[in-house]
Every structure is written in C-alpha cells, then in structure tokens.
XYZ file of C-alpha atoms in Angstrom:
551
model
C -38.121 13.157 -31.790
C -38.427 10.702 -34.756
C -41.594 9.395 -33.498
C -43.258 12.744 -33.204
C -42.254 13.676 -36.603
C -43.699 10.271 -37.796
C -47.087 10.885 -35.766
C -47.443 14.528 -37.064
C -46.806 13.676 -40.575
C -49.554 10.688 -40.475
C -51.733 12.702 -38.850
C -51.536 15.512 -41.247
C -51.830 13.037 -43.800
C -55.010 11.450 -42.216
C -56.592 14.917 -42.012
C -55.887 15.993 -45.412
C -57.341 12.517 -46.633
C -60.373 12.955 -44.764
C -60.824 16.815 -45.708
C -60.391 15.639 -49.203
C -63.067 13.075 -49.133
C -65.574 15.084 -47.395
C -65.212 17.793 -49.808
C -65.226 15.407 -53.072
C -68.599 13.693 -51.522
C -69.728 17.436 -51.061
C -68.917 18.491 -54.364
C -70.266 15.249 -55.919
C -73.344 15.383 -53.745
C -73.934 18.746 -55.153
C -73.367 17.837 -58.784
C -75.671 14.782 -58.701
C -78.422 16.778 -56.815
C -78.109 19.324 -59.845
C -78.451 16.453 -62.214
C -81.652 14.934 -60.534
C -83.233 18.270 -60.449
C -82.568 19.112 -64.129
C -83.944 15.497 -64.800
C -87.209 16.044 -62.681
C -87.671 19.292 -64.340
C -87.685 17.666 -67.815
C -89.617 14.809 -66.590
C -92.626 16.892 -64.994
C -93.033 18.919 -68.282
C -93.240 15.713 -70.542
C -95.606 14.173 -67.491
C -97.698 17.733 -67.679
C -98.057 17.375 -71.418
C -99.220 13.770 -71.263
C -101.640 14.061 -68.712
C -103.147 17.412 -70.428
C -103.205 15.004 -73.530
C -104.758 12.173 -72.078
C -106.707 13.111 -68.941
C -107.448 10.572 -66.054
C -105.741 7.972 -68.434
C -102.687 9.188 -67.694
C -102.977 8.618 -64.083
C -104.699 5.421 -64.321
C -101.785 4.043 -66.467
C -98.807 5.567 -64.223
C -96.563 2.900 -63.165
C -92.944 4.253 -61.816
C -91.536 3.195 -58.621
C -88.668 5.527 -58.868
C -90.934 8.830 -59.011
C -94.011 10.018 -57.064
C -96.598 11.492 -58.939
C -99.125 13.717 -57.247
C -102.024 15.404 -58.863
C -103.669 18.671 -56.761
C -106.423 20.682 -57.273
C -106.107 24.438 -57.759
C -107.603 24.811 -53.953
C -104.824 22.398 -52.648
C -106.580 19.058 -52.264
C -104.939 16.015 -53.257
C -106.824 14.170 -56.079
C -104.202 11.652 -56.663
C -100.804 10.253 -55.323
C -98.787 7.125 -56.539
C -97.943 6.062 -53.227
C -100.405 7.233 -50.433
C -104.086 7.540 -50.315
C -105.070 10.992 -51.689
C -107.904 11.327 -49.223
C -105.719 10.901 -46.229
C -103.348 13.589 -47.334
C -103.214 17.058 -46.171
C -104.089 20.007 -48.003
C -100.935 21.112 -50.198
C -101.862 24.746 -51.351
C -99.175 25.875 -48.802
C -96.557 23.892 -50.640
C -93.804 26.083 -52.171
C -93.360 24.405 -55.685
C -97.683 24.452 -55.830
C -97.736 28.044 -55.155
C -94.984 28.770 -57.536
C -97.044 26.796 -60.513
C -100.076 28.427 -59.775
C -98.670 31.796 -60.004
C -96.000 31.160 -62.845
C -97.159 27.504 -64.359
C -94.127 25.952 -62.975
C -92.225 25.629 -59.590
C -89.612 23.699 -58.023
C -88.473 23.166 -54.455
C -86.457 20.542 -51.934
C -87.475 19.651 -48.544
C -87.850 17.060 -45.548
C -91.054 15.441 -46.476
C -93.475 15.069 -43.614
C -95.468 12.405 -45.460
C -92.487 10.112 -46.644
C -90.120 11.254 -43.698
C -87.185 11.660 -46.044
C -85.329 14.522 -47.958
C -87.118 14.957 -51.686
C -86.844 17.047 -54.704
C -90.257 18.503 -56.103
C -91.122 19.962 -59.340
C -94.698 21.092 -60.177
C -96.548 22.313 -63.497
C -99.698 23.795 -64.271
C -102.194 22.086 -66.444
C -104.729 23.505 -68.656
C -107.536 22.795 -66.404
C -105.747 24.552 -63.622
C -104.845 21.541 -61.458
C -101.163 20.890 -60.608
C -98.980 17.703 -61.416
C -96.212 17.244 -59.302
C -93.345 14.918 -59.330
C -91.132 14.353 -56.464
C -87.810 12.159 -56.410
C -86.128 11.145 -53.296
C -82.711 12.698 -52.843
C -79.943 10.300 -51.340
C -78.021 11.471 -48.379
C -74.127 12.501 -48.519
C -73.706 9.373 -46.420
C -75.707 7.227 -48.722
C -73.831 8.613 -51.460
C -70.276 7.921 -49.757
C -71.620 4.329 -48.627
C -72.244 3.669 -52.562
C -68.692 4.233 -53.125
C -67.404 2.569 -49.663
C -65.362 0.166 -51.116
C -63.341 2.419 -53.506
C -62.822 4.809 -50.595
C -61.312 2.049 -48.526
C -59.129 0.855 -51.022
C -57.795 4.465 -51.287
C -57.859 4.892 -47.437
C -55.483 1.524 -47.134
C -53.384 3.165 -50.019
C -53.354 6.087 -48.815
C -52.502 5.086 -45.125
C -49.491 2.707 -46.411
C -48.175 5.872 -48.474
C -48.574 8.188 -45.578
C -46.563 5.771 -43.149
C -43.749 4.973 -45.655
C -43.597 8.787 -46.691
C -43.609 9.742 -42.567
C -41.057 7.217 -42.130
C -38.788 8.310 -44.737
C -39.179 12.009 -44.204
C -38.901 11.844 -40.554
C -35.492 10.034 -41.128
C -34.359 12.508 -43.684
C -35.108 15.189 -41.285
C -33.483 13.518 -38.153
C -30.710 12.403 -39.875
C -28.745 15.469 -40.000
C -29.686 16.282 -36.631
C -28.450 13.254 -35.359
C -25.188 13.839 -37.453
C -24.590 17.230 -35.758
C -21.076 17.830 -34.271
C -21.764 19.499 -31.105
C -18.270 19.675 -30.275
C -17.597 21.903 -33.004
C -21.062 23.562 -33.575
C -20.158 26.415 -36.157
C -18.688 23.538 -38.632
C -22.487 22.155 -39.133
C -24.435 23.221 -41.996
C -27.388 21.101 -41.546
C -30.083 23.470 -41.415
C -29.895 27.443 -41.782
C -32.623 27.513 -39.231
C -30.418 25.975 -36.628
C -27.343 28.453 -36.849
C -28.665 30.789 -34.268
C -28.996 27.590 -31.780
C -25.568 26.298 -32.890
C -23.721 29.491 -32.379
C -25.544 30.048 -28.768
C -24.300 26.444 -28.071
C -20.937 27.153 -29.325
C -20.707 30.256 -27.065
C -21.974 28.282 -24.130
C -19.402 25.694 -24.621
C -16.675 28.257 -24.610
C -17.745 29.595 -21.534
C -18.233 26.102 -20.006
C -14.706 25.127 -21.168
C -13.078 28.356 -19.614
C -15.055 27.518 -16.340
C -14.072 24.263 -16.370
C -10.452 25.082 -17.089
C -10.630 27.125 -13.968
C -12.385 24.804 -11.796
C -9.541 22.145 -12.924
C -6.666 24.765 -12.000
C -8.410 25.463 -8.782
C -8.520 21.736 -8.167
C -5.324 20.947 -8.968
C -3.857 23.930 -6.792
C -6.059 22.487 -3.856
C -4.606 18.846 -4.096
C -1.378 20.198 -4.476
C -2.079 22.280 -1.351
C -3.309 19.502 0.628
C -1.311 16.751 -0.737
C 2.107 18.574 0.529
C 0.672 18.855 4.211
C 1.911 17.080 7.089
C -1.390 17.612 9.020
C -4.337 15.320 8.325
C -7.036 17.276 6.463
C -10.665 15.932 6.035
C -13.721 18.006 4.398
C -17.158 16.630 5.143
C -20.678 18.134 3.838
C -23.872 18.705 6.078
C -24.886 14.933 5.938
C -21.393 13.589 7.270
C -20.147 12.675 3.997
C -16.309 12.899 3.119
C -15.757 15.465 -0.169
C -12.117 15.266 0.434
C -9.282 13.741 2.206
C -5.557 14.267 1.706
C -2.927 11.631 1.950
C -1.684 12.837 5.347
C -5.157 12.002 6.729
C -5.464 8.552 4.958
C -2.074 7.623 6.444
C -3.010 8.665 9.870
C -6.422 6.961 9.812
C -5.133 4.049 7.984
C -7.885 4.544 4.932
C -7.992 4.039 1.326
C -8.689 6.671 -1.201
C -11.914 5.307 -2.229
C -13.500 6.538 1.215
C -14.350 9.927 -0.381
C -18.256 9.955 -0.750
C -18.574 7.577 2.122
C -19.453 8.753 5.691
C -16.871 10.287 7.769
C -17.223 8.034 10.794
C -16.464 4.991 8.439
C -12.896 5.624 8.679
C -12.706 6.974 12.295
C -11.460 4.460 14.742
C -11.984 6.717 17.710
C -15.305 7.632 19.264
C -13.724 10.972 20.376
C -13.267 11.960 16.517
C -16.891 11.096 15.638
C -18.096 13.385 18.871
C -15.805 16.008 17.617
C -17.246 15.896 13.959
C -20.696 15.792 15.085
C -20.271 18.900 17.398
C -18.846 20.801 14.237
C -21.704 19.953 12.134
C -24.061 21.128 14.740
C -22.087 24.436 14.775
C -19.735 24.031 17.844
C -15.960 23.952 17.347
C -13.892 21.551 19.252
C -10.115 20.505 20.138
C -8.979 17.090 21.236
C -5.642 15.571 22.321
C -5.722 11.629 20.727
C -3.418 8.686 20.910
C -4.192 7.051 17.116
C -2.063 4.244 16.033
C 1.479 4.986 17.653
C 1.127 8.812 17.377
C -0.106 11.467 19.214
C -2.277 13.875 17.538
C -4.214 17.212 18.219
C -7.668 17.084 16.291
C -9.301 20.569 15.677
C -12.784 20.465 14.150
C -14.415 23.788 12.953
C -18.158 24.201 11.038
C -18.017 25.767 7.741
C -20.754 28.598 7.369
C -22.780 29.190 4.580
C -25.692 31.584 4.185
C -26.165 31.777 7.651
C -26.212 27.942 8.485
C -23.644 24.816 8.483
C -22.822 23.841 5.281
C -20.445 21.269 6.453
C -17.396 20.920 8.607
C -13.479 20.732 8.397
C -11.475 18.278 10.617
C -7.363 18.842 10.900
C -5.165 16.148 12.450
C -1.863 17.944 13.727
C 0.894 15.395 14.490
C 2.221 16.344 18.073
C 4.093 13.240 18.407
C 7.450 15.046 17.511
C 6.681 18.065 19.900
C 5.619 15.378 22.766
C 9.236 13.913 21.834
C 11.003 17.219 22.069
C 9.085 18.075 25.724
C 10.375 14.258 27.080
C 13.552 15.277 25.674
C 13.572 18.815 27.334
C 12.297 17.153 30.530
C 14.746 14.350 30.390
C 17.360 16.965 29.542
C 16.567 19.144 32.605
C 16.422 16.070 34.853
C 20.025 14.829 33.547
C 21.526 18.260 33.814
C 20.221 18.751 37.248
C 21.483 15.100 38.193
C 24.768 15.577 36.513
C 25.225 18.996 38.318
C 24.131 17.570 41.713
C 26.582 14.720 42.167
C 29.905 17.125 41.887
C 28.162 19.785 43.952
C 27.490 17.277 46.664
C 31.262 16.138 46.654
C 32.685 19.746 46.329
C 30.437 20.981 49.185
C 31.175 17.834 51.360
C 35.050 18.247 51.021
C 34.615 21.965 51.616
C 32.577 21.407 54.895
C 35.125 18.932 56.049
C 38.102 21.440 55.514
C 36.151 24.280 57.076
C 35.407 22.322 59.942
C 38.885 21.169 60.366
C 37.918 17.681 59.943
C 40.624 17.120 57.606
C 44.192 15.727 58.523
C 47.208 17.867 57.289
C 48.349 15.107 54.746
C 44.907 14.688 53.266
C 44.156 18.456 52.491
C 45.829 17.882 48.629
C 43.661 14.828 48.294
C 40.384 16.966 48.918
C 41.540 19.843 47.298
C 42.227 17.945 44.234
C 38.800 16.204 44.184
C 37.426 19.648 44.499
C 39.335 20.810 41.448
C 38.305 17.703 39.561
C 34.675 17.896 40.403
C 34.865 21.606 39.574
C 36.273 20.922 36.268
C 33.655 18.565 35.628
C 30.777 20.881 36.139
C 32.665 23.248 33.930
C 32.619 21.274 31.220
C 29.354 20.237 31.438
C 28.317 23.888 31.390
C 30.241 24.301 28.426
C 28.917 21.265 26.574
C 25.460 22.617 27.467
C 25.963 26.279 26.153
C 27.290 24.485 23.170
C 24.244 22.337 22.694
C 21.749 25.291 22.983
C 24.007 27.332 20.886
C 23.819 24.630 18.015
C 20.037 24.328 18.986
C 19.638 27.894 17.635
C 21.375 27.231 14.386
C 24.789 28.512 15.052
C 24.046 31.376 12.446
C 26.183 33.790 14.040
C 29.367 31.804 13.800
C 31.766 32.831 11.197
C 32.655 30.240 8.455
C 36.178 29.924 6.789
C 38.231 27.584 4.862
C 39.648 24.773 7.315
C 42.255 22.085 6.500
C 40.469 19.003 8.100
C 43.577 16.412 8.246
C 45.354 19.658 9.945
C 42.490 19.934 12.413
C 42.357 16.310 13.183
C 46.461 16.726 14.038
C 45.752 19.344 16.207
C 43.136 17.363 18.074
C 45.487 14.246 18.371
C 48.100 16.348 20.162
C 45.442 17.921 22.488
C 44.172 14.147 23.370
C 47.725 12.780 23.280
C 47.984 13.014 27.433
C 44.606 11.332 28.016
C 45.361 8.524 25.327
C 49.006 7.908 26.969
C 46.994 7.759 30.386
C 44.793 5.109 29.234
C 47.532 3.341 27.000
C 45.928 4.074 23.737
C 47.521 4.473 20.606
C 46.468 7.480 18.257
C 47.253 7.759 14.654
C 46.308 9.913 11.934
C 46.571 9.435 8.186
C 45.240 10.805 4.920
C 45.391 13.712 2.660
C 44.719 17.077 2.888
C 41.080 18.402 2.871
C 40.038 21.808 3.075
C 36.168 22.397 4.022
C 34.166 25.443 4.304
C 32.901 25.449 7.727
C 32.890 26.761 11.296
C 36.543 25.793 12.691
C 35.334 25.677 16.437
C 32.587 23.224 15.526
C 34.734 20.909 13.147
C 37.051 20.636 15.910
C 34.696 19.752 18.350
C 33.583 16.982 16.057
C 36.810 15.754 15.728
C 37.822 15.938 19.522
C 34.456 14.525 21.156
C 34.869 11.382 18.405
C 38.535 10.744 19.248
C 37.947 11.545 22.957
C 35.154 8.880 23.338
C 37.219 6.448 21.146
C 39.714 7.012 23.759
C 37.547 6.687 27.047
C 35.889 3.655 25.715
C 38.689 1.682 24.275
C 40.679 -1.057 26.307
C 44.388 -0.759 27.623
C 46.928 -1.334 24.373
C 43.812 -0.478 22.068
C 44.228 1.860 18.881
C 42.296 4.549 17.392
C 42.714 5.728 13.715
C 41.511 9.027 12.392
C 41.510 8.976 8.500
C 40.958 11.842 5.886
C 39.713 11.030 2.623
C 38.414 13.365 -0.374
C 36.422 12.229 -2.962
C 34.386 14.018 -5.929
C 31.543 14.843 -3.794
C 32.479 14.667 -0.338
C 35.154 14.870 2.242
C 35.276 11.755 4.764
C 36.366 11.692 8.514
C 36.858 8.196 9.862
C 37.354 7.518 13.431
C 38.096 3.475 14.284
C 38.876 2.306 17.637
C 39.146 -1.411 19.089
C 37.244 -0.458 22.011
C 34.369 -2.102 23.930
C 31.806 -1.504 21.132
C 28.221 -0.533 21.160
C 25.138 -3.083 21.130
C 22.988 -3.191 18.097
C 19.657 -2.149 19.957
C 21.590 0.763 21.403
C 23.437 2.361 18.311
C 20.232 4.552 17.364
C 20.364 6.326 20.780
C 24.045 7.038 21.338
C 23.506 10.660 19.816
C 20.853 11.418 22.589
C 21.788 13.665 25.214
C 23.203 12.265 28.238
C 22.816 8.593 26.880
C 25.538 6.377 28.045
C 26.001 2.722 26.736
C 27.784 1.879 29.996
C 26.934 4.275 32.514
C 29.357 3.237 35.443
C 32.434 3.647 32.824
C 31.059 6.785 31.795
C 31.308 8.016 35.312
C 34.825 6.516 35.699
C 36.016 8.515 32.903
C 34.465 11.455 33.581
C 32.344 12.061 30.588
C 29.618 14.524 30.634
C 26.860 12.370 28.111
C 26.746 15.250 25.494
C 29.870 14.602 23.301
C 28.079 12.747 20.519
C 24.972 14.945 20.706
C 27.278 18.209 20.011
C 28.720 16.003 17.021
C 25.469 15.276 15.764
C 24.455 18.985 15.851
C 27.857 20.256 14.708
C 27.435 17.743 11.491
C 24.039 19.123 10.855
C 25.378 22.704 10.927
C 27.774 21.376 8.198
C 25.096 19.453 6.266
C 26.973 16.272 6.893
C 26.116 12.893 7.559
C 27.055 10.196 9.950
C 27.128 6.627 9.612
C 27.872 4.067 12.538
C 29.400 0.725 12.578
C 30.029 -1.152 15.609
C 30.380 -4.520 17.183
C 30.478 -5.541 20.745
C 34.431 -6.217 22.289
C 35.592 -5.610 18.729
C 35.335 -1.784 18.098
C 33.513 1.160 16.479
C 33.879 2.856 13.478
C 32.130 6.406 13.105
C 32.288 8.116 9.423
C 31.500 11.849 8.882
C 30.555 12.542 5.380
C 30.878 16.411 4.485
C 29.502 17.467 1.019
C 31.870 19.309 -1.028
C-alpha cells in the first residue's frame, strides 16, 4: 500500500508540474505574441511615414534581417520584398492585411507563410500614393519558446522531482503509519481515521462472530476428543483421499502407531492388507466387516462410508476387541466340556455298580461296598451341580441375595467346626484367631469364601500339617487370611488357580474329591463384596491366601 501511495503522489506531482509548465508556456507565448504584434504595429506606422517622406530611397536603404519589408501595389503586385525576389512572388491582393489596409488604411493578421514556410505576424499600412507597405515578423513556436528556457525548466523539473519524491515518501509513511498501528484485536479502541470507523466496526462484529464460532468449534472438538479418548474401541476417520482426519488413542494402541500419523495416508499405519481392503471398499461406498488378528488380540473391524451430498466424503473404521469375548467363549466351551467330563465319570461308576447289583453279579458281602461307592459318587455329583448353580448365580451378579451384618470371626469358627471331621481324617490341625469383625454382606457367600479356602487348605495339605485362619480389622479394610503348610502352588500356575475346573495336581484332586470350582466360587463371591484377593505360595512350603474386604 505504501508503494501505491508513493507512486500515486509522484504521478500527481508530475502531472501537476507538467500542466503548470504547459499553461505557463501558453500564457507566456500569448503574452510575447501580443508584445510582438504591438511592436510590429508601431514599427509599421513609423516605416510608412518614412517611406512616404523618402520614396524609393527608403527601400534602397532598408537593411534589417529581423523584419521583412514588402511593398505592394494597389492591385496586389509585389513591388519590393526584402527577402525574396518580388518578380517571382504571387499577387498579394487576397492577403487579409492588404485588403484591410486598402479599405481602412491599416491592417493586421497572422498566418502560416507559404513563401517562408513558417508562422508569421503581418502589419500593413496604406501609403499616400495608394500602395501598401507591409512589415512581417517570424513568430517563434511555443516549443521554441520553451527551448529557450530549457535549462531553467530542467532545473525546476529536477528540484520538483526530488521535492515530490521527498514529500511522497514522507506523506505515504504518515498516511500508512496509523494504519500499521491499528489494533485489530480491539478495533473499537482505534482512532486513526474517522473514515475507517465503519470498517473497524465491521471488523469488530466479525471478530465477535469468529470468536463465538471458534469457541463453539473448540467446545465440540473437546467433546469429541473426550468421547473418542474414552472409547475402548479403536476409531479412525479418513477423508475421500484416504488420509487420516482423526484417530483415537485406542486405535493408536491397537495398530502400534504414533499420534503424528494424523494427516498421513491411513494405509501407512495398517499392518494387515484386509484393513486396507476394507477401507478402500468403504471409500468406494461399500460397508464391510472382518475378524482379524492384530498383534496378540482378536478384533472385529467394521468399515462404513460417510455420505455427503450424494457422494462419499470419507470413511469410518471401528476396531472392536473380541479377545475378551473369544476368551469368554473359550471358557464357556471348556466349562461345558469340564462339566460333562466331571459328570461322566461318576455317572459311569454309578451306572456300572447299579448294573452289577441289578444283575446279581455282586457277592452279598460286597453289596455294602458297591452301595457306598454309588452313594459317594452321587454326593460328588450333587456337590458339582451345587457348585455350578452357585457359580451361575454369581455370574448374574447375585443381586437378589439379601445383605446383612455378619461377624466374620464367628463365620470362620462355624466353617472350622464343619470342616473339623475332614481335617481330622487327614490329620490336619485347624485354628482360628483374630478379633470380631462385622461386615455387611451375603452370609452364604461369605461362608462359601471361608469354607472353600479352608477346604482347599485341608485337601492339599500334608499329614500333620496346619491350617491357620486369621481375622484382622484395619481403618479401611477387614482382612481374612488362610495359611497352610501344604504342597504349595508353582509360580507359573498361581494366576490360573481361580479358573473353573483348574487343578494344580489333577491326580490329587481326584483323590480328595474336589470339583475344581471352589476357588472360582471364592473369586466371584469376593467380587460381589468388592474384596481383593492376594496369593503367596511356595512349592512344598505352603500357601497363604488373603481376602481384603473394604469397610
């Protein structure tokens, strides 16, 4: 803008200066032409008086190179001319100044001379004998006049040019300086030019609108970021060119990419060709779905096109973690298989014994033994079914079970009394110590926690071993600890002992009649009460299981 103002000022100064020179030259030219005409008139009158007094002698003595003298007869014939041969000159009767002189005694004119081929001033006077005396003067053109003052004009032009440049620079800076100093963040606080007030008010209004729109967009962006950041599913948005617009942290974690991938082609972070194909199909307007293994997980990939104005503006790709579901499905399959297997063995035993008894193939003295076998295996089946029902109930949340205040120490003493015959049979010593600890919970589930922990501690102990149950209260929790001196649990199996039907020593489990569901029931019952389970165990040294109930 400064350059445009500078050029405009310089151009204006140049035009004004040129116009001034031309007007001045025109004025001077007119002024000097009038002076020449007046001088020519005076000299013509003097020359006419001298010619009337001296006659032909006046023409013989005429010597003046600045003035042209012509003597013309009354009929227009040129009698004498100071610059040309009179005999060769045309008749001058039609000349304006000659006709005026013949009629009025004196005449003047100015025109382009055909004889001299230049612009001239003419003045003619009638002599007493009827002839005409005419004087003419060559009139300089305006360019000749300006040429005569070329040097002063050049000096004026140079001075005016420098002055114009100086003034243009200074004025342009003074004009632009307030504009450069405008505070566009606070348009209403500027007072540079009154003419800018409407513009500044418009800018302020637009800034308020932009600020409002920016705040709204930022609010929506924050909401969107919070939404997608909290998603466990991976989410990718791409435009119609296939470049990433948005990626949530879950997708970055699943695909093993960094946050700098936004703006890059989506296929640059996809390790599976199936994902690239899904995305291309979605950009072509076709939705798709795949089950893929990415890294250590199993994911369901859903790709859908984003429609806008009748076309595809982009695509969205969602990655759902199916690993947990697959694991649950696998556990269900294993659970069904284990239940079938656990039921199949006692059923075969019961069926075999019953078949032998019904066929009369058992000696009378062996009947009690076969009956006891049937009774034992039936009890085992009943315990297994009860445990399965309990687990199913716990899987549903046990929301229908009534909670009440329960003294955990008293509950432990009751469980020990119930398990004392089994402990005596295996020569295991049971003991309970601690302090009174009242919990709000489901009595049956709390009892099952204590019973199953103590039952396992007895079954997987060694003859002469010990089981110690401790109840302790703290400011924020109530602690139940069951320690035994049994066979222990290998470190690589400690994370799996709470799985259904998992046994550390399968042969021993079969011998002691366990169902393999006791610790699973403990785990789910603890979850119902919001408790945490800690396990410490060493092979051949014993196991310590601690259940921490929040108060």
